[in-house]
mmCIF file of C-alpha atoms in Angstrom:
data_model
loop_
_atom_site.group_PDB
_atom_site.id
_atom_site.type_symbol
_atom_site.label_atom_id
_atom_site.label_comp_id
_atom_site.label_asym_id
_atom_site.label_seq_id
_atom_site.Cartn_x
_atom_site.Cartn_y
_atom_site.Cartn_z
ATOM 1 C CA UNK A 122 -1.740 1.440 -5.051
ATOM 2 C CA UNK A 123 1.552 3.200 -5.499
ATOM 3 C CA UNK A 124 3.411 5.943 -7.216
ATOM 4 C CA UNK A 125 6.860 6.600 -8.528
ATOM 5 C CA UNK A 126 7.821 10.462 -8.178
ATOM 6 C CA UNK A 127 10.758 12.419 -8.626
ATOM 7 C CA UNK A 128 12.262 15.047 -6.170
ATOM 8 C CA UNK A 129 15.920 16.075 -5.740
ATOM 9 C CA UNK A 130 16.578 14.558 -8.973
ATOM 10 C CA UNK A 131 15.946 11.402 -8.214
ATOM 11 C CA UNK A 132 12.755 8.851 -8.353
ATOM 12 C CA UNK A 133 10.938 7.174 -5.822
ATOM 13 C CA UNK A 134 8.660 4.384 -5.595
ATOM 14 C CA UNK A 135 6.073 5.126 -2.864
ATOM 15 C CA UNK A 136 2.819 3.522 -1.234
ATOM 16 C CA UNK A 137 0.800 5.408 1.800
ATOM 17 C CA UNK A 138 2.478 4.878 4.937
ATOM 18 C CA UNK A 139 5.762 4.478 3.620
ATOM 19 C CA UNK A 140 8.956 6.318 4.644
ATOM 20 C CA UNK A 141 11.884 7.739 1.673
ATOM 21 C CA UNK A 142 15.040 9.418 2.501
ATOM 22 C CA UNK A 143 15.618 12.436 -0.035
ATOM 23 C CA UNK A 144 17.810 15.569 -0.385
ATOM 24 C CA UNK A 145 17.089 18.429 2.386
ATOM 25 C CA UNK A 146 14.312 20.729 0.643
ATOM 26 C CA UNK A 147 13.421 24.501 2.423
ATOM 27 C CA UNK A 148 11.001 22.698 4.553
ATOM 28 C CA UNK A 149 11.129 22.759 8.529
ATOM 29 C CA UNK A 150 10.584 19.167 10.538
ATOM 30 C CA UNK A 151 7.032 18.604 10.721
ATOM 31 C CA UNK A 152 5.614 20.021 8.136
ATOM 32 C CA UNK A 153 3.697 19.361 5.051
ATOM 33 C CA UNK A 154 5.126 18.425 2.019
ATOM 34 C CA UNK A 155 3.291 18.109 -1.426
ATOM 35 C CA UNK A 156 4.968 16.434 -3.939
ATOM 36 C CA UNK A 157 4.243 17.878 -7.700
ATOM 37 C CA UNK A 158 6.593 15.839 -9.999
ATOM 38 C CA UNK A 159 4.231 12.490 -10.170
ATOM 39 C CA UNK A 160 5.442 10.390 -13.070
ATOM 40 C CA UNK A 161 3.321 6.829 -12.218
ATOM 41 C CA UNK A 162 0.803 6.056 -10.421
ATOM 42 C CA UNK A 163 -0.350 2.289 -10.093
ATOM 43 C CA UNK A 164 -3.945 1.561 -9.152
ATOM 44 C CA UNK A 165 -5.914 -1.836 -9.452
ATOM 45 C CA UNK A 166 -3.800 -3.390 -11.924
ATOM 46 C CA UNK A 167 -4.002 0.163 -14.279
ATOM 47 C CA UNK A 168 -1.263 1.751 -14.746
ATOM 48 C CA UNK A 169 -1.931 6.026 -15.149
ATOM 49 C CA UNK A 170 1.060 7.703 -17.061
ATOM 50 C CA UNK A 171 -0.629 10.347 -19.002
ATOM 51 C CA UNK A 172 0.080 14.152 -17.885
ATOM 52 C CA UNK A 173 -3.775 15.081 -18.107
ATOM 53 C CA UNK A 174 -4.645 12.160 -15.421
ATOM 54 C CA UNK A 175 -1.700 12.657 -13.088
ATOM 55 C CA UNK A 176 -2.931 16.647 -12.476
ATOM 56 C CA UNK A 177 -5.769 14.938 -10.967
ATOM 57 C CA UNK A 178 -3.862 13.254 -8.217
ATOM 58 C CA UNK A 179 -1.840 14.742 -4.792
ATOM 59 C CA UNK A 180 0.659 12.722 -3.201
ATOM 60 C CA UNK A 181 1.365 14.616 0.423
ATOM 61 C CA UNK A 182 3.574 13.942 2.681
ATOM 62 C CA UNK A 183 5.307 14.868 6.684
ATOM 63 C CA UNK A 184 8.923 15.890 7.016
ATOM 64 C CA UNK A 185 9.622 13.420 9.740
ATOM 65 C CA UNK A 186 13.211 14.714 10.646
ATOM 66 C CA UNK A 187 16.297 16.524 8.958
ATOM 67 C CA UNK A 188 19.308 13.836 9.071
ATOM 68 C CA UNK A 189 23.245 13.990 7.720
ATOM 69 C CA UNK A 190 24.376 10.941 5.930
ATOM 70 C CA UNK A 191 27.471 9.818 6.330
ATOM 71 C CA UNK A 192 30.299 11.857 6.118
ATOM 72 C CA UNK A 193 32.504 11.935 2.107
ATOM 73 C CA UNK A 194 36.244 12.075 2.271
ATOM 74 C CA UNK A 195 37.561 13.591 -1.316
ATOM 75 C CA UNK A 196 41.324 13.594 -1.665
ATOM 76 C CA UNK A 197 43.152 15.670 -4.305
ATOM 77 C CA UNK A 198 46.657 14.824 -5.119
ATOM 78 C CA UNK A 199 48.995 15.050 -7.442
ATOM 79 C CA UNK A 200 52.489 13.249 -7.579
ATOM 80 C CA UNK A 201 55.907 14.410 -7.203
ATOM 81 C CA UNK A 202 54.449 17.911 -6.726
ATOM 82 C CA UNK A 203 53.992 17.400 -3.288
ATOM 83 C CA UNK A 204 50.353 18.593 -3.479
ATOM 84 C CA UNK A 205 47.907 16.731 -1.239
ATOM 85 C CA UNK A 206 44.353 18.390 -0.188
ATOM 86 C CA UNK A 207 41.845 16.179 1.738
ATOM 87 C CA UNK A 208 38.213 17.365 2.012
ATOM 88 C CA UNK A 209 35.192 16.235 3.292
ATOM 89 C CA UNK A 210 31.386 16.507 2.733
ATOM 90 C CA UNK A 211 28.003 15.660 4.547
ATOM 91 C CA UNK A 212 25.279 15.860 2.453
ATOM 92 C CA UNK A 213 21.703 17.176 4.428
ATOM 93 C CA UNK A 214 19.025 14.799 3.477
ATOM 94 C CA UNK A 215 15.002 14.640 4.961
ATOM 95 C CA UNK A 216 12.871 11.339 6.606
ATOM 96 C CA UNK A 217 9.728 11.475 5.003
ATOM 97 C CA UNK A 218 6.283 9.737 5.627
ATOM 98 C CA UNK A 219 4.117 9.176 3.035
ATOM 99 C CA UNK A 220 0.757 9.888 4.460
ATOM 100 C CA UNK A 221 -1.733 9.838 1.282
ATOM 101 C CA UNK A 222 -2.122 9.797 -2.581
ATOM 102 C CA UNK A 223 -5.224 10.835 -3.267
ATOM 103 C CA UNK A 224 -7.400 12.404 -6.322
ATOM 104 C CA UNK A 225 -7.973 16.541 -5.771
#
């Protein structure tokens, strides 16, 4: 059985047990983590798409631990103006275990 959510804008396919990498949410490191945006969920060979059905089902998960990808240099410039601005960027993402995906 697995699932494909969305959170931070982007989708994920998950199964139990399974670890994603997303963008840093208000949530502390070992915590729950419930995830509401379900858009697919795959059980014995039937696939469940329909809004109604997917209410039924909870995907939770545990914040693992916060982490920094790698670090973004963006350069401005502009020639013969003698303009040149360098700036850099670490975006804060989460580890997160999938630990069940369950009906309520």
């Amino acid at each position: 059985m697995y699932a494909i959510i969305e959170t931070g804008g982007k989708q994920y396919k998950i199964k139990k047990g399974d670890y994603i990498v997303t963008e840093k949410t208000k949530k502390k490191k070992n915590e729950k983590i419930i995830f509401k945006k379900i858009i697919l969920i795959f059980k014995n060979d039937k696939i469940i798409n329909k809004k109604k059905k997917l209410k039924n089902f909870i995907i939770k998960g545990k914040i693992i631990k916060n982490i920094k990808n790698k670090k973004i240099k963006i350069l401005k410039f502009k020639r013969r103006k003698h303009y040149k601005k360098t700036i850099g960027h670490r975006q804060k993402l989460q580890k997160i275990k999938i630990c069940s995906i369950n009906k309520k």
